[in-house]
Amino acid sequence: MTIKRVLTLFLCFTIIIYIITGPILFKKLNINYINYYKVETKEPDWKGIISFWDYPNLDTTNGSRFGWIQKRIKEFEKNNPGIYIDFRPLSAEDGRTTLMASAKIGANPDIGPIGSEVFFISSGFLEPLDSYFTEDERKDYKDEALEEVTYKECIYGIPWAARGYTLLLNKKIFEERNVELPPEGQWTYEEFVESLKKLTSEEGKRGTENVYGINGYIDLGCYNISGLLMVDGARFIDDNGNYAFNGPEALKGLTKLYELKHVHKVTHPQFGEMNKEEALMSFLQGKSAVLMADAWMVPYIRNMAGKYNVEFTVAGYPVGDSELPLYMNNTYLSYGVFKQSDPNKIKACVDFIKYITDKSFTEELANLGYFSPRKSGDLLYIEDEEMQRISISLNYAEPLPKNKNWWEIDAIIQYNLREMLVFGKSPEEVMRDMEEQVKKYFNSQKD
């Protein structure tokens, strides 16, 4: 009985102690529990508004042109209280003119899609960003990507995507005309021309619709036909920055392009007049068997052009004397930071760019029809035969010349190409006029 009484008293004493101290202990433990799981928000070193302008980039899964970037902006603002992004959409047609004008009068944004544009860099408008790259970040970027944003050994941009060009091939038309698709998407220039001749229908043949072998588009900043101009090894500007599209290789390329339309008559009659959208429509409607095209058109046709029921594949540009399927391309898209007076704001701008271009974003590039500038993104299209083929072809893409007047030079080149295709101007005249008209941009080139 004594032992039983002792145990009873002990239990009663324990219960009384628990009743007295329990709430205090519970409250203390509850506070620790909350603090343990509470998300810490780091106060940024700088607070304020960052102005950001960007071009549209089509999301081929939903048709949105700015949805992906607006989503990333909201996420960044939520994670960085006190920093707000003032986003302004730019027009694809005249956005660059807007950026140039704003920079000249000091009304530019803090961040723009100009990290590899020599005009902005050489004019002193952009901040060098070398110190903001970690060693691991540098190693992950492809060498070509960093080269495009580097000027005089300084990095001025952060690459976020790569784009390419390709030849879209309508498989049904190839089959109907008993034309073999190029094995592995590779063909010589002679094979290319012979295929186009067979793919082009005889005009006026009863019971058949006119189908043309090939189509493309000419416009400022569009290089979809450059693969034909460079087929024999021509270059527009050499390694020393001199104008180079004036030799026998250039004349061969111009002649080949001229003959496709005016001699072989295998192009769409409006080749040279059509814009990008019109040329794409001619392919979707089965009026052109081959289209010299932007790579983003591949997922666009799959995701947004189902009603046309186009079965297609892709091929590289034909090979001539160059022995490689070369073409010119404004390959890497990048963001740069305009000059700032506050170093903390520069860091905030860089943090924002890094967030919206982080490698976790890599898979979303497929929705835009773009490629990754990172080595870690090489497997993005490993299960997509067409896009993987285009990805490999980026190895043959010549970057745009690092000339601050390139866009003026490009406008002259595009104008003369249109004159040749639409009005029959001879290749010799085109080459001579191009050289004469661009001369002033090289005589005044100082950087």
Short mmCIF file of C-alpha atoms in Angstrom, two decimals:
data_model
loop_
_atom_site.label_atom_id
_atom_site.label_comp_id
_atom_site.label_asym_id
_atom_site.label_seq_id
_atom_site.Cartn_x
_atom_site.Cartn_y
_atom_site.Cartn_z
CA MET A 1 0.00 0.00 0.00
CA THR A 2 2.85 2.33 0.81
CA ILE A 3 4.39 1.89 -2.66
CA LYS A 4 1.00 2.42 -4.30
CA ARG A 5 0.46 5.62 -2.28
CA VAL A 6 3.92 6.93 -3.24
CA LEU A 7 3.26 6.30 -6.95
CA THR A 8 -0.11 8.01 -6.69
CA LEU A 9 1.39 11.07 -5.01
CA PHE A 10 4.18 11.19 -7.64
CA LEU A 11 1.71 11.09 -10.52
CA CYS A 12 -0.45 13.77 -8.90
CA PHE A 13 2.59 15.97 -8.37
CA THR A 14 3.67 15.48 -12.03
CA ILE A 15 0.21 16.42 -13.30
CA ILE A 16 0.14 19.57 -11.13
CA ILE A 17 3.60 20.63 -12.42
CA TYR A 18 2.48 19.99 -16.05
CA ILE A 19 -0.71 22.04 -15.54
CA ILE A 20 1.32 24.96 -14.19
CA THR A 21 4.26 24.89 -16.64
CA GLY A 22 2.66 23.30 -19.73
CA PRO A 23 1.18 26.46 -21.31
CA ILE A 24 4.49 28.27 -20.84
CA LEU A 25 6.44 25.46 -22.52
CA PHE A 26 3.84 25.11 -25.29
CA LYS A 27 3.97 28.83 -26.02
CA LYS A 28 7.74 28.73 -26.18
CA LEU A 29 7.79 25.69 -28.47
CA ASN A 30 5.08 27.20 -30.67
CA ILE A 31 7.13 30.35 -31.23
CA ASN A 32 10.20 28.33 -32.14
CA TYR A 33 8.14 26.25 -34.56
CA ILE A 34 6.84 29.30 -36.39
CA ASN A 35 10.25 30.93 -36.58
CA TYR A 36 11.80 27.75 -37.88
CA TYR A 37 9.51 27.59 -40.90
CA LYS A 38 9.22 31.31 -41.53
CA VAL A 39 10.59 32.35 -44.96
CA GLU A 40 13.26 34.97 -44.52
CA THR A 41 13.06 37.90 -46.92
CA LYS A 42 16.40 39.58 -47.36
CA GLU A 43 16.24 43.34 -47.48
CA PRO A 44 17.76 44.45 -50.80
CA ASP A 45 20.69 46.88 -50.77
CA TRP A 46 18.78 49.05 -53.21
CA LYS A 47 15.07 49.80 -53.53
CA GLY A 48 13.30 51.59 -56.33
CA ILE A 49 12.05 51.26 -59.89
CA ILE A 50 13.95 49.51 -62.69
CA SER A 51 12.78 50.38 -66.20
CA PHE A 52 12.97 47.46 -68.62
CA TRP A 53 12.15 47.43 -72.35
CA ASP A 54 12.00 44.31 -74.49
CA TYR A 55 10.92 43.00 -77.88
CA PRO A 56 8.05 40.54 -78.27
CA ASN A 57 8.91 36.84 -78.19
CA LEU A 58 6.10 34.57 -79.33
CA ASP A 59 5.11 31.75 -76.98
CA THR A 60 3.99 29.13 -79.51
CA THR A 61 1.93 27.28 -76.91
CA ASN A 62 -0.55 30.09 -76.27
CA GLY A 63 0.13 32.94 -78.70
CA SER A 64 1.31 35.34 -75.99
CA ARG A 65 4.21 37.64 -76.88
CA PHE A 66 5.03 39.04 -73.45
CA GLY A 67 3.35 36.58 -71.07
CA TRP A 68 6.52 34.67 -70.18
CA ILE A 69 8.47 37.80 -69.24
CA GLN A 70 5.60 39.36 -67.29
CA LYS A 71 5.37 36.15 -65.25
CA ARG A 72 9.06 36.33 -64.38
CA ILE A 73 8.76 40.02 -63.48
CA LYS A 74 5.98 39.29 -60.97
CA GLU A 75 8.04 36.51 -59.39
CA PHE A 76 11.08 38.76 -59.04
CA GLU A 77 9.08 41.60 -57.48
CA LYS A 78 7.54 39.17 -54.98
CA ASN A 79 10.97 37.83 -53.99
CA ASN A 80 12.52 41.30 -53.80
CA PRO A 81 10.17 43.62 -51.89
CA GLY A 82 10.92 47.25 -52.58
CA ILE A 83 12.09 46.69 -56.17
CA TYR A 84 9.58 47.33 -58.94
CA ILE A 85 9.99 46.65 -62.65
CA ASP A 86 8.52 49.20 -65.03
CA PHE A 87 8.11 47.10 -68.19
CA ARG A 88 7.59 48.61 -71.63
CA PRO A 89 6.96 46.42 -74.70
CA LEU A 90 8.93 47.36 -77.80
CA SER A 91 7.72 46.99 -81.36
CA ALA A 92 9.55 44.37 -83.41
CA GLU A 93 9.49 46.74 -86.38
CA ASP A 94 10.84 49.97 -84.88
CA GLY A 95 11.96 49.00 -81.38
CA ARG A 96 15.63 49.42 -82.19
CA THR A 97 15.04 52.91 -83.56
CA THR A 98 13.24 53.74 -80.32
CA LEU A 99 16.15 52.42 -78.25
CA MET A 100 18.73 54.34 -80.27
CA ALA A 101 16.79 57.60 -80.06
CA SER A 102 16.18 57.21 -76.32
CA ALA A 103 19.88 56.52 -75.66
CA LYS A 104 20.98 59.58 -77.62
CA ILE A 105 18.75 61.93 -75.59
CA GLY A 106 19.26 60.22 -72.23
CA ALA A 107 15.73 58.82 -72.01
CA ASN A 108 16.77 55.17 -72.22
CA PRO A 109 15.57 52.41 -69.89
CA ASP A 110 17.77 50.81 -67.24
CA ILE A 111 17.73 47.45 -69.05
CA GLY A 112 17.27 46.70 -72.74
CA PRO A 113 17.72 43.85 -75.26
CA ILE A 114 21.00 45.33 -76.49
CA GLY A 115 23.73 43.36 -74.71
CA SER A 116 25.49 42.40 -77.96
CA GLU A 117 24.78 45.51 -80.06
CA VAL A 118 28.02 47.25 -80.95
CA PHE A 119 26.33 50.61 -81.51
CA PHE A 120 25.26 50.86 -77.86
CA ILE A 121 28.48 49.37 -76.50
CA SER A 122 30.97 51.39 -78.56
CA SER A 123 29.00 54.59 -77.94
CA GLY A 124 29.56 54.17 -74.19
CA PHE A 125 25.91 53.65 -73.29
CA LEU A 126 26.30 50.32 -71.44
CA GLU A 127 27.81 49.16 -68.16
CA PRO A 128 30.58 46.51 -68.28
CA LEU A 129 29.36 43.44 -66.40
CA ASP A 130 32.48 41.29 -66.02
CA SER A 131 32.57 41.57 -62.22
CA TYR A 132 29.01 40.25 -61.93
CA PHE A 133 29.77 36.86 -63.49
CA THR A 134 30.90 34.03 -61.23
CA GLU A 135 33.44 31.54 -62.52
CA ASP A 136 30.78 28.81 -62.71
CA GLU A 137 28.48 31.09 -64.72
CA ARG A 138 31.24 31.86 -67.21
CA LYS A 139 32.03 28.18 -67.61
CA ASP A 140 28.39 27.30 -68.28
CA TYR A 141 27.94 29.82 -71.09
CA LYS A 142 29.02 28.68 -74.54
CA ASP A 143 32.14 30.41 -75.80
CA GLU A 144 30.24 31.81 -78.80
CA ALA A 145 27.59 33.30 -76.52
CA LEU A 146 30.15 35.17 -74.43
CA GLU A 147 32.00 36.29 -77.55
CA GLU A 148 28.86 37.98 -78.88
CA VAL A 149 28.46 40.07 -75.72
CA THR A 150 32.17 40.85 -75.42
CA TYR A 151 33.70 44.01 -76.85
CA LYS A 152 37.34 44.97 -76.37
CA GLU A 153 37.70 42.20 -73.76
CA CYS A 154 34.79 43.44 -71.61
CA ILE A 155 31.42 41.72 -71.20
CA TYR A 156 28.45 44.02 -71.77
CA GLY A 157 25.50 41.65 -71.93
CA ILE A 158 23.93 38.57 -70.38
CA PRO A 159 22.85 36.04 -73.05
CA TRP A 160 19.51 34.35 -72.52
CA ALA A 161 18.61 32.62 -75.80
CA ALA A 162 19.88 31.66 -79.23
CA ARG A 163 17.90 31.61 -82.45
CA GLY A 164 18.56 29.98 -85.80
CA TYR A 165 17.43 29.55 -89.38
CA THR A 166 16.53 26.44 -91.32
CA LEU A 167 14.83 25.13 -94.44
CA LEU A 168 11.29 23.86 -93.84
CA LEU A 169 10.33 21.03 -96.20
CA ASN A 170 6.72 20.03 -96.96
CA LYS A 171 6.93 16.22 -96.87
CA LYS A 172 3.62 15.72 -98.68
CA ILE A 173 4.70 17.79 -101.70
CA PHE A 174 8.05 15.98 -101.82
CA GLU A 175 6.22 12.65 -101.83
CA GLU A 176 3.67 13.72 -104.46
CA ARG A 177 6.46 14.87 -106.80
CA ASN A 178 8.60 11.78 -106.14
CA VAL A 179 11.40 13.92 -104.76
CA GLU A 180 13.62 12.39 -102.10
CA LEU A 181 14.15 14.29 -98.89
CA PRO A 182 17.82 15.13 -98.35
CA PRO A 183 19.39 12.40 -96.18
CA GLU A 184 19.99 13.72 -92.67
CA GLY A 185 18.91 17.12 -94.01
CA GLN A 186 22.10 17.53 -96.04
CA TRP A 187 22.44 18.26 -99.76
CA THR A 188 24.75 19.83 -102.28
CA TYR A 189 23.70 22.96 -104.12
CA GLU A 190 23.21 20.96 -107.34
CA GLU A 191 20.93 18.47 -105.55
CA PHE A 192 19.07 21.38 -103.99
CA VAL A 193 18.35 23.05 -107.36
CA GLU A 194 17.31 19.79 -109.04
CA SER A 195 14.88 19.09 -106.20
CA LEU A 196 13.36 22.57 -106.48
CA LYS A 197 12.84 22.12 -110.22
CA LYS A 198 10.93 18.89 -109.64
CA LEU A 199 8.90 20.42 -106.82
CA THR A 200 7.76 23.38 -108.93
CA SER A 201 4.55 22.67 -110.82
CA GLU A 202 4.12 23.51 -114.48
CA GLU A 203 2.23 26.76 -114.62
CA GLY A 204 -1.21 26.38 -116.10
CA LYS A 205 -1.20 22.59 -116.03
CA ARG A 206 -4.83 21.51 -115.92
CA GLY A 207 -6.11 20.04 -112.70
CA THR A 208 -3.13 21.05 -110.59
CA GLU A 209 -2.51 23.99 -108.32
CA ASN A 210 0.64 25.99 -108.80
CA VAL A 211 3.27 24.93 -106.30
CA TYR A 212 6.64 26.63 -106.16
CA GLY A 213 9.88 25.07 -105.08
CA ILE A 214 11.02 27.65 -102.55
CA ASN A 215 10.13 30.92 -100.85
CA GLY A 216 11.67 33.28 -98.31
CA TYR A 217 11.49 36.83 -97.03
CA ILE A 218 13.70 39.89 -97.11
CA ASP A 219 13.66 42.49 -94.38
CA LEU A 220 15.94 44.35 -92.01
CA GLY A 221 17.46 41.92 -89.52
CA CYS A 222 16.27 38.82 -91.42
CA TYR A 223 19.01 36.46 -92.59
CA ASN A 224 17.02 33.48 -93.83
CA ILE A 225 18.43 33.78 -97.36
CA SER A 226 22.03 34.34 -96.26
CA GLY A 227 22.72 30.60 -96.56
CA LEU A 228 22.34 30.90 -100.34
CA LEU A 229 24.46 34.05 -100.58
CA MET A 230 27.26 32.39 -98.58
CA VAL A 231 27.04 28.98 -100.24
CA ASP A 232 30.41 29.42 -101.98
CA GLY A 233 32.20 30.97 -99.02
CA ALA A 234 31.28 34.65 -99.28
CA ARG A 235 31.46 36.88 -96.20
CA PHE A 236 30.05 40.34 -95.66
CA ILE A 237 32.82 41.69 -93.40
CA ASP A 238 36.23 40.08 -92.86
CA ASP A 239 38.07 39.49 -89.59
CA ASN A 240 39.71 42.91 -89.81
CA GLY A 241 36.38 44.71 -90.07
CA ASN A 242 36.64 45.45 -93.79
CA TYR A 243 33.75 45.10 -96.22
CA ALA A 244 34.22 41.76 -97.99
CA PHE A 245 31.07 41.08 -100.03
CA ASN A 246 32.76 42.20 -103.24
CA GLY A 247 34.72 39.20 -104.52
CA PRO A 248 34.06 36.19 -106.75
CA GLU A 249 32.43 34.21 -103.92
CA ALA A 250 29.93 37.02 -103.35
CA LEU A 251 29.12 37.27 -107.05
CA LYS A 252 28.55 33.50 -107.19
CA GLY A 253 26.11 33.70 -104.29
CA LEU A 254 24.21 36.62 -105.81
CA THR A 255 24.08 34.86 -109.18
CA LYS A 256 22.69 31.68 -107.63
CA LEU A 257 19.96 33.63 -105.86
CA TYR A 258 19.17 35.56 -109.05
CA GLU A 259 18.96 32.38 -111.13
CA LEU A 260 16.61 30.63 -108.71
CA LYS A 261 13.97 33.23 -109.48
CA HIS A 262 14.72 34.57 -112.94
CA VAL A 263 16.33 31.59 -114.71
CA HIS A 264 15.23 28.36 -113.03
CA LYS A 265 11.92 29.96 -111.99
CA VAL A 266 11.59 27.75 -108.91
CA THR A 267 10.71 30.48 -106.41
CA HIS A 268 7.34 31.89 -105.49
CA PRO A 269 6.59 34.76 -107.92
CA GLN A 270 6.46 37.18 -104.98
CA PHE A 271 9.75 36.08 -103.47
CA GLY A 272 11.45 39.32 -102.49
CA GLU A 273 8.16 41.13 -101.90
CA MET A 274 6.59 38.98 -99.19
CA ASN A 275 7.14 39.69 -95.52
CA LYS A 276 7.79 36.96 -92.97
CA GLU A 277 4.12 36.26 -92.19
CA GLU A 278 3.11 36.11 -95.87
CA ALA A 279 5.96 33.76 -96.75
CA LEU A 280 5.06 31.46 -93.85
CA MET A 281 1.44 31.42 -95.00
CA SER A 282 2.51 30.37 -98.51
CA PHE A 283 4.22 27.36 -96.93
CA LEU A 284 1.29 26.48 -94.66
CA GLN A 285 -1.11 26.64 -97.61
CA GLY A 286 1.06 24.30 -99.67
CA LYS A 287 2.04 26.92 -102.25
CA SER A 288 5.75 26.62 -101.46
CA ALA A 289 7.45 23.26 -100.94
CA VAL A 290 10.47 24.74 -99.15
CA LEU A 291 10.68 27.80 -96.93
CA MET A 292 13.86 29.53 -95.80
CA ALA A 293 12.65 30.10 -92.26
CA ASP A 294 13.22 31.14 -88.66
CA ALA A 295 13.62 28.17 -86.32
CA TRP A 296 10.70 29.33 -84.13
CA MET A 297 8.38 28.45 -87.01
CA VAL A 298 8.87 24.75 -86.23
CA PRO A 299 7.04 24.80 -82.86
CA TYR A 300 4.66 27.44 -84.24
CA ILE A 301 3.46 25.08 -86.98
CA ARG A 302 3.13 22.23 -84.49
CA ASN A 303 1.29 24.19 -81.82
CA MET A 304 -0.65 26.93 -83.58
CA ALA A 305 -1.12 25.94 -87.21
CA GLY A 306 -2.83 22.59 -86.79
CA LYS A 307 -5.69 23.50 -89.13
CA TYR A 308 -3.27 23.43 -92.08
CA ASN A 309 -2.23 19.85 -91.28
CA VAL A 310 1.28 20.33 -92.65
CA GLU A 311 3.67 17.39 -92.43
CA PHE A 312 7.16 18.79 -92.55
CA THR A 313 10.78 18.25 -91.72
CA VAL A 314 13.85 20.48 -91.77
CA ALA A 315 17.10 20.56 -93.70
CA GLY A 316 20.29 22.56 -93.64
CA TYR A 317 21.32 25.08 -96.27
CA PRO A 318 22.91 23.47 -99.34
CA VAL A 319 26.67 23.08 -99.59
CA GLY A 320 28.67 24.69 -102.39
CA ASP A 321 32.33 25.61 -102.65
CA SER A 322 32.37 26.51 -98.96
CA GLU A 323 31.84 22.80 -98.16
CA LEU A 324 29.83 23.86 -95.10
CA PRO A 325 26.15 24.88 -94.77
CA LEU A 326 27.04 28.43 -93.70
CA TYR A 327 24.63 31.24 -92.98
CA MET A 328 24.68 34.53 -91.10
CA ASN A 329 22.67 34.95 -87.96
CA ASN A 330 22.00 37.36 -85.13
CA THR A 331 22.31 34.28 -82.95
CA TYR A 332 22.35 35.26 -79.29
CA LEU A 333 19.71 37.39 -77.61
CA SER A 334 21.02 39.25 -74.58
CA TYR A 335 20.18 41.98 -72.10
CA GLY A 336 22.42 44.89 -71.17
CA VAL A 337 22.38 47.55 -68.45
CA PHE A 338 22.50 51.19 -69.48
CA LYS A 339 24.91 53.48 -67.59
CA GLN A 340 23.96 54.05 -63.94
CA SER A 341 25.25 56.37 -61.21
CA ASP A 342 24.44 54.02 -58.32
CA PRO A 343 26.47 50.77 -58.14
CA ASN A 344 23.78 49.20 -55.96
CA LYS A 345 21.23 49.78 -58.71
CA ILE A 346 23.55 48.16 -61.25
CA LYS A 347 23.67 45.07 -59.05
CA ALA A 348 19.87 45.10 -58.71
CA CYS A 349 19.57 45.27 -62.50
CA VAL A 350 22.00 42.37 -62.92
CA ASP A 351 20.16 40.34 -60.28
CA PHE A 352 16.93 40.88 -62.19
CA ILE A 353 18.47 39.84 -65.52
CA LYS A 354 20.01 36.77 -63.93
CA TYR A 355 16.66 35.83 -62.45
CA ILE A 356 14.72 36.06 -65.72
CA THR A 357 17.49 34.25 -67.64
CA ASP A 358 18.36 31.62 -65.04
CA LYS A 359 19.06 28.12 -66.34
CA SER A 360 15.85 26.96 -64.66
CA PHE A 361 14.18 28.85 -67.54
CA THR A 362 15.86 26.61 -70.15
CA GLU A 363 12.90 24.33 -70.80
CA GLU A 364 10.63 27.32 -71.47
CA LEU A 365 12.89 28.31 -74.37
CA ALA A 366 11.32 25.44 -76.32
CA ASN A 367 7.97 27.26 -76.20
CA LEU A 368 9.62 30.21 -77.96
CA GLY A 369 11.48 28.09 -80.51
CA TYR A 370 14.82 29.28 -79.16
CA PHE A 371 17.96 27.49 -78.06
CA SER A 372 20.02 27.75 -74.89
CA PRO A 373 23.23 29.81 -74.75
CA ARG A 374 24.41 27.52 -71.95
CA LYS A 375 26.32 24.27 -72.16
CA SER A 376 23.93 22.87 -69.57
CA GLY A 377 21.11 23.41 -72.09
CA ASP A 378 22.57 21.29 -74.89
CA LEU A 379 20.05 18.49 -74.30
CA LEU A 380 16.99 20.73 -74.57
CA TYR A 381 15.94 19.19 -77.89
CA ILE A 382 17.52 15.77 -77.56
CA GLU A 383 14.13 14.12 -78.27
CA ASP A 384 13.08 16.58 -80.97
CA GLU A 385 14.62 15.56 -84.30
CA GLU A 386 13.89 18.78 -86.19
CA MET A 387 14.94 21.24 -83.50
CA GLN A 388 18.01 19.19 -82.61
CA ARG A 389 19.07 19.30 -86.26
CA ILE A 390 18.74 23.09 -86.27
CA SER A 391 20.63 23.26 -82.97
CA ILE A 392 23.57 21.45 -84.57
CA SER A 393 23.45 23.82 -87.56
CA LEU A 394 24.14 26.76 -85.22
CA ASN A 395 27.76 25.61 -85.38
CA TYR A 396 27.83 26.91 -88.97
CA ALA A 397 26.20 30.27 -88.23
CA GLU A 398 28.40 33.33 -88.73
CA PRO A 399 27.69 36.02 -86.10
CA LEU A 400 26.75 39.51 -87.20
CA PRO A 401 29.75 41.76 -87.87
CA LYS A 402 30.84 43.93 -84.94
CA ASN A 403 30.38 47.19 -86.80
CA LYS A 404 28.50 50.00 -85.04
CA ASN A 405 26.85 50.90 -88.36
CA TRP A 406 25.77 47.36 -89.16
CA TRP A 407 22.05 48.12 -89.26
CA GLU A 408 22.57 50.86 -91.85
CA ILE A 409 24.76 48.48 -93.85
CA ASP A 410 22.16 45.73 -93.50
CA ALA A 411 19.41 48.03 -94.81
CA ILE A 412 21.49 48.73 -97.94
CA ILE A 413 22.14 45.03 -98.51
CA GLN A 414 18.48 44.09 -98.07
CA TYR A 415 17.36 46.91 -100.38
CA ASN A 416 19.66 45.78 -103.19
CA LEU A 417 18.67 42.14 -102.81
CA ARG A 418 15.04 43.16 -103.17
CA GLU A 419 15.92 45.17 -106.29
CA MET A 420 17.51 42.06 -107.79
CA LEU A 421 14.67 39.69 -106.97
CA VAL A 422 11.72 41.97 -107.69
CA PHE A 423 13.02 44.12 -110.54
CA GLY A 424 15.68 41.91 -112.08
CA LYS A 425 18.71 44.04 -111.25
CA SER A 426 21.80 42.07 -112.29
CA PRO A 427 24.07 40.42 -109.70
CA GLU A 428 27.01 42.48 -110.97
CA GLU A 429 25.09 45.74 -110.49
CA VAL A 430 23.92 44.68 -107.05
CA MET A 431 27.42 43.86 -105.86
CA ARG A 432 28.84 47.10 -107.25
CA ASP A 433 26.05 49.27 -105.81
CA MET A 434 26.23 47.61 -102.41
CA GLU A 435 29.95 48.31 -102.11
CA GLU A 436 29.57 51.91 -103.22
CA GLN A 437 26.65 52.61 -100.89
CA VAL A 438 28.18 51.07 -97.74
CA LYS A 439 31.62 52.62 -98.26
CA LYS A 440 30.92 55.64 -96.05
CA TYR A 441 30.10 53.41 -93.07
CA PHE A 442 33.55 51.86 -93.22
CA ASN A 443 35.46 55.07 -93.87
CA SER A 444 33.89 56.54 -90.72
CA GLN A 445 34.28 53.39 -88.65
CA LYS A 446 36.64 54.13 -85.79
CA ASP A 447 35.93 51.33 -83.33
#
